[in-house]
mmCIF file of C-alpha atoms in Angstrom:
data_model
loop_
_atom_site.group_PDB
_atom_site.id
_atom_site.type_symbol
_atom_site.label_atom_id
_atom_site.label_comp_id
_atom_site.label_asym_id
_atom_site.label_seq_id
_atom_site.Cartn_x
_atom_site.Cartn_y
_atom_site.Cartn_z
ATOM 1 C CA MET A 3 -46.966 -147.201 -47.969
ATOM 2 C CA THR A 4 -46.315 -144.593 -50.550
ATOM 3 C CA GLN A 5 -43.168 -142.596 -50.440
ATOM 4 C CA LYS A 6 -42.738 -139.211 -51.888
ATOM 5 C CA ILE A 7 -39.366 -138.601 -53.352
ATOM 6 C CA SER A 8 -38.370 -135.128 -54.216
ATOM 7 C CA LEU A 9 -35.236 -134.762 -56.227
ATOM 8 C CA CYS A 10 -33.124 -131.700 -56.488
ATOM 9 C CA SER A 11 -30.008 -130.790 -58.405
ATOM 10 C CA VAL A 12 -27.239 -128.592 -57.111
ATOM 11 C CA SER A 13 -23.940 -127.415 -58.485
ATOM 12 C CA LEU A 14 -21.226 -127.007 -55.885
ATOM 13 C CA GLY A 15 -17.886 -125.336 -56.369
ATOM 14 C CA VAL A 16 -14.949 -127.607 -55.518
ATOM 15 C CA GLU A 17 -11.432 -126.280 -55.054
ATOM 16 C CA GLY A 18 -8.265 -128.295 -54.684
ATOM 17 C CA MET A 19 -8.709 -131.001 -57.280
ATOM 18 C CA THR A 20 -5.812 -131.325 -59.654
ATOM 19 C CA CYS A 21 -6.212 -134.641 -61.391
ATOM 20 C CA GLY A 22 -8.542 -137.371 -62.477
ATOM 21 C CA SER A 23 -8.043 -139.437 -59.372
ATOM 22 C CA CYS A 24 -9.247 -136.566 -57.161
ATOM 23 C CA VAL A 25 -12.365 -136.415 -59.312
ATOM 24 C CA GLN A 26 -12.839 -140.146 -59.059
ATOM 25 C CA SER A 27 -12.516 -140.318 -55.311
ATOM 26 C CA ILE A 28 -15.049 -137.524 -54.874
ATOM 27 C CA GLU A 29 -17.486 -139.167 -57.266
ATOM 28 C CA GLN A 30 -17.129 -142.481 -55.488
ATOM 29 C CA ARG A 31 -17.407 -141.198 -51.952
ATOM 30 C CA ILE A 32 -20.150 -138.631 -52.442
ATOM 31 C CA GLY A 33 -21.941 -140.916 -54.861
ATOM 32 C CA SER A 34 -22.231 -143.574 -52.186
ATOM 33 C CA LEU A 35 -23.855 -141.238 -49.674
ATOM 34 C CA ASN A 36 -27.440 -141.851 -48.683
ATOM 35 C CA GLY A 37 -29.822 -139.994 -50.953
ATOM 36 C CA VAL A 38 -27.336 -139.163 -53.684
ATOM 37 C CA ILE A 39 -28.732 -140.279 -57.008
ATOM 38 C CA HIS A 40 -26.128 -138.986 -59.397
ATOM 39 C CA ILE A 41 -22.910 -137.013 -59.273
ATOM 40 C CA LYS A 42 -20.779 -135.526 -61.996
ATOM 41 C CA VAL A 43 -17.557 -133.778 -61.136
ATOM 42 C CA SER A 44 -15.845 -131.461 -63.588
ATOM 43 C CA LEU A 45 -12.143 -130.927 -63.128
ATOM 44 C CA GLU A 46 -11.894 -128.032 -65.613
ATOM 45 C CA GLN A 47 -14.836 -126.121 -64.245
ATOM 46 C CA LYS A 48 -14.064 -127.024 -60.640
ATOM 47 C CA HIS A 49 -17.553 -127.989 -59.708
ATOM 48 C CA ALA A 50 -19.668 -130.959 -58.846
ATOM 49 C CA THR A 51 -23.208 -131.394 -60.052
ATOM 50 C CA VAL A 52 -25.210 -133.557 -57.705
ATOM 51 C CA VAL A 53 -28.714 -134.922 -58.086
ATOM 52 C CA TYR A 54 -30.029 -135.824 -54.655
ATOM 53 C CA ASP A 55 -33.091 -136.723 -52.645
ATOM 54 C CA THR A 56 -34.029 -133.783 -50.450
ATOM 55 C CA THR A 57 -35.132 -136.055 -47.599
ATOM 56 C CA PHE A 58 -31.586 -137.242 -47.057
ATOM 57 C CA GLN A 59 -29.318 -134.481 -48.263
ATOM 58 C CA SER A 60 -29.127 -130.731 -48.592
ATOM 59 C CA PRO A 61 -26.645 -128.537 -50.458
ATOM 60 C CA GLU A 62 -25.065 -127.812 -47.058
ATOM 61 C CA SER A 63 -24.642 -131.473 -46.113
ATOM 62 C CA LEU A 64 -23.173 -132.303 -49.524
ATOM 63 C CA SER A 65 -20.761 -129.419 -49.328
ATOM 64 C CA GLU A 66 -19.779 -130.523 -45.841
ATOM 65 C CA ALA A 67 -19.110 -134.052 -47.090
ATOM 66 C CA ILE A 68 -16.780 -132.680 -49.746
ATOM 67 C CA GLU A 69 -14.994 -130.489 -47.198
ATOM 68 C CA ASP A 70 -14.658 -133.533 -44.981
ATOM 69 C CA MET A 71 -12.639 -135.192 -47.726
ATOM 70 C CA GLY A 72 -10.117 -132.376 -47.696
ATOM 71 C CA PHE A 73 -11.366 -130.257 -50.568
ATOM 72 C CA GLU A 74 -12.792 -126.795 -50.371
ATOM 73 C CA SER A 75 -16.383 -126.533 -51.359
ATOM 74 C CA THR A 76 -18.603 -123.549 -51.997
ATOM 75 C CA LEU A 77 -22.367 -123.377 -52.158
ATOM 76 C CA PRO A 78 -23.925 -122.073 -55.348
ATOM 77 C CA VAL A 79 -24.761 -118.395 -55.480
ATOM 78 C CA CYS A 80 -28.159 -119.107 -56.934
ATOM 79 C CA ALA A 81 -30.072 -122.339 -56.639
ATOM 80 C CA THR A 82 -30.756 -124.306 -59.777
ATOM 81 C CA MET B 10 4.769 -138.986 -29.540
ATOM 82 C CA THR B 11 4.883 -141.991 -31.819
ATOM 83 C CA LYS B 12 5.700 -141.943 -35.495
ATOM 84 C CA HIS B 13 3.278 -143.912 -37.593
ATOM 85 C CA GLU B 14 3.890 -144.690 -41.213
ATOM 86 C CA PHE B 15 1.049 -145.039 -43.688
ATOM 87 C CA GLU B 16 0.968 -145.819 -47.352
ATOM 88 C CA VAL B 17 -1.698 -143.714 -49.034
ATOM 89 C CA ASN B 18 -2.538 -144.108 -52.688
ATOM 90 C CA MET B 19 -1.934 -140.473 -53.663
ATOM 91 C CA THR B 20 -1.363 -139.598 -57.280
ATOM 92 C CA CYS B 21 -1.002 -135.829 -57.353
ATOM 93 C CA GLU B 22 -0.605 -132.660 -55.307
ATOM 94 C CA GLY B 23 -4.373 -132.435 -55.084
ATOM 95 C CA CYS B 24 -4.460 -135.775 -53.304
ATOM 96 C CA SER B 25 -1.652 -134.919 -50.900
ATOM 97 C CA GLY B 26 -3.246 -131.516 -50.327
ATOM 98 C CA ALA B 27 -6.491 -133.208 -49.383
ATOM 99 C CA VAL B 28 -4.631 -135.523 -47.017
ATOM 100 C CA SER B 29 -2.905 -132.632 -45.286
ATOM 101 C CA ARG B 30 -6.164 -130.718 -44.941
ATOM 102 C CA VAL B 31 -7.993 -133.579 -43.233
ATOM 103 C CA LEU B 32 -5.029 -134.149 -40.927
ATOM 104 C CA ASN B 33 -4.902 -130.462 -40.051
ATOM 105 C CA LYS B 34 -8.608 -130.576 -39.286
ATOM 106 C CA LEU B 35 -8.068 -133.507 -36.946
ATOM 107 C CA GLY B 36 -5.468 -131.498 -35.050
ATOM 108 C CA GLY B 37 -2.802 -132.640 -32.612
ATOM 109 C CA VAL B 38 -0.730 -134.234 -35.341
ATOM 110 C CA GLN B 39 2.516 -133.468 -37.066
ATOM 111 C CA PHE B 40 3.086 -135.104 -40.371
ATOM 112 C CA GLU B 41 5.247 -135.360 -43.431
ATOM 113 C CA ILE B 42 4.041 -136.371 -46.849
ATOM 114 C CA ASP B 43 6.288 -138.044 -49.355
ATOM 115 C CA LEU B 44 4.280 -137.910 -52.555
ATOM 116 C CA PRO B 45 6.621 -139.863 -54.878
ATOM 117 C CA ARG B 46 6.817 -142.738 -52.398
ATOM 118 C CA LYS B 47 3.139 -142.387 -51.419
ATOM 119 C CA LEU B 48 4.043 -142.242 -47.759
ATOM 120 C CA VAL B 49 2.520 -140.262 -44.944
ATOM 121 C CA VAL B 50 4.439 -140.203 -41.680
ATOM 122 C CA ILE B 51 2.351 -138.968 -38.788
ATOM 123 C CA ASP B 52 3.753 -137.957 -35.439
ATOM 124 C CA SER B 53 0.917 -138.203 -32.946
ATOM 125 C CA ASP B 54 -0.352 -139.618 -29.663
ATOM 126 C CA LYS B 55 -3.626 -140.555 -31.272
ATOM 127 C CA ASP B 56 -4.805 -144.079 -31.887
ATOM 128 C CA VAL B 57 -3.779 -145.711 -35.161
ATOM 129 C CA GLU B 58 -7.465 -146.405 -35.828
ATOM 130 C CA VAL B 59 -8.312 -142.710 -35.552
ATOM 131 C CA LEU B 60 -5.537 -141.768 -37.953
ATOM 132 C CA LEU B 61 -6.523 -144.522 -40.352
ATOM 133 C CA GLU B 62 -10.158 -143.411 -40.391
ATOM 134 C CA THR B 63 -9.100 -139.819 -40.989
ATOM 135 C CA LEU B 64 -6.882 -140.777 -43.913
ATOM 136 C CA LYS B 65 -9.644 -142.918 -45.392
ATOM 137 C CA LYS B 66 -11.920 -139.864 -45.499
ATOM 138 C CA CYS B 67 -9.987 -138.709 -48.550
ATOM 139 C CA GLY B 68 -11.349 -141.683 -50.426
ATOM 140 C CA LYS B 69 -7.933 -143.161 -51.117
ATOM 141 C CA GLU B 70 -6.569 -146.571 -50.382
ATOM 142 C CA VAL B 71 -4.699 -146.525 -47.085
ATOM 143 C CA LYS B 72 -2.342 -149.111 -45.679
ATOM 144 C CA TYR B 73 -0.777 -148.998 -42.239
ATOM 145 C CA ILE B 74 2.883 -149.849 -42.429
ATOM 146 C CA GLY B 75 3.858 -149.517 -38.796
ATOM 147 C CA THR B 76 5.705 -147.369 -36.335
ATOM 148 C CA LYS B 77 8.961 -145.835 -37.312
#
């Protein structure tokens, strides 16, 4: 069985982080989600760059997961 | 209403802000956060398990201390 994997990268705005431990908990929790390949959260720029498998995740579902953690998340204005 | 005390590993206002946002989303709870002592006191009729799961959503270590 061959599987087609299509990867996508998205940059989400994240509001409400103030320190390194906020960043860490987001990276850990979102990074362990199904279909998330890589995540990098920037505290200074207030965004999270996520590389994900489009079969499992979408920008909306990722943003929702961040909101679920108690942070405010915004979808990118233009897709990357 | 029962007062439940939790120890949540919060390190900054961002962490406590996240905790209060998830609790507000859950609804039906009143709570106080003591950041320096890392305590969250929740006044609610909800199950301890439900509260614990909600607090864990923030990605922090949570410990149930007991009723107050």
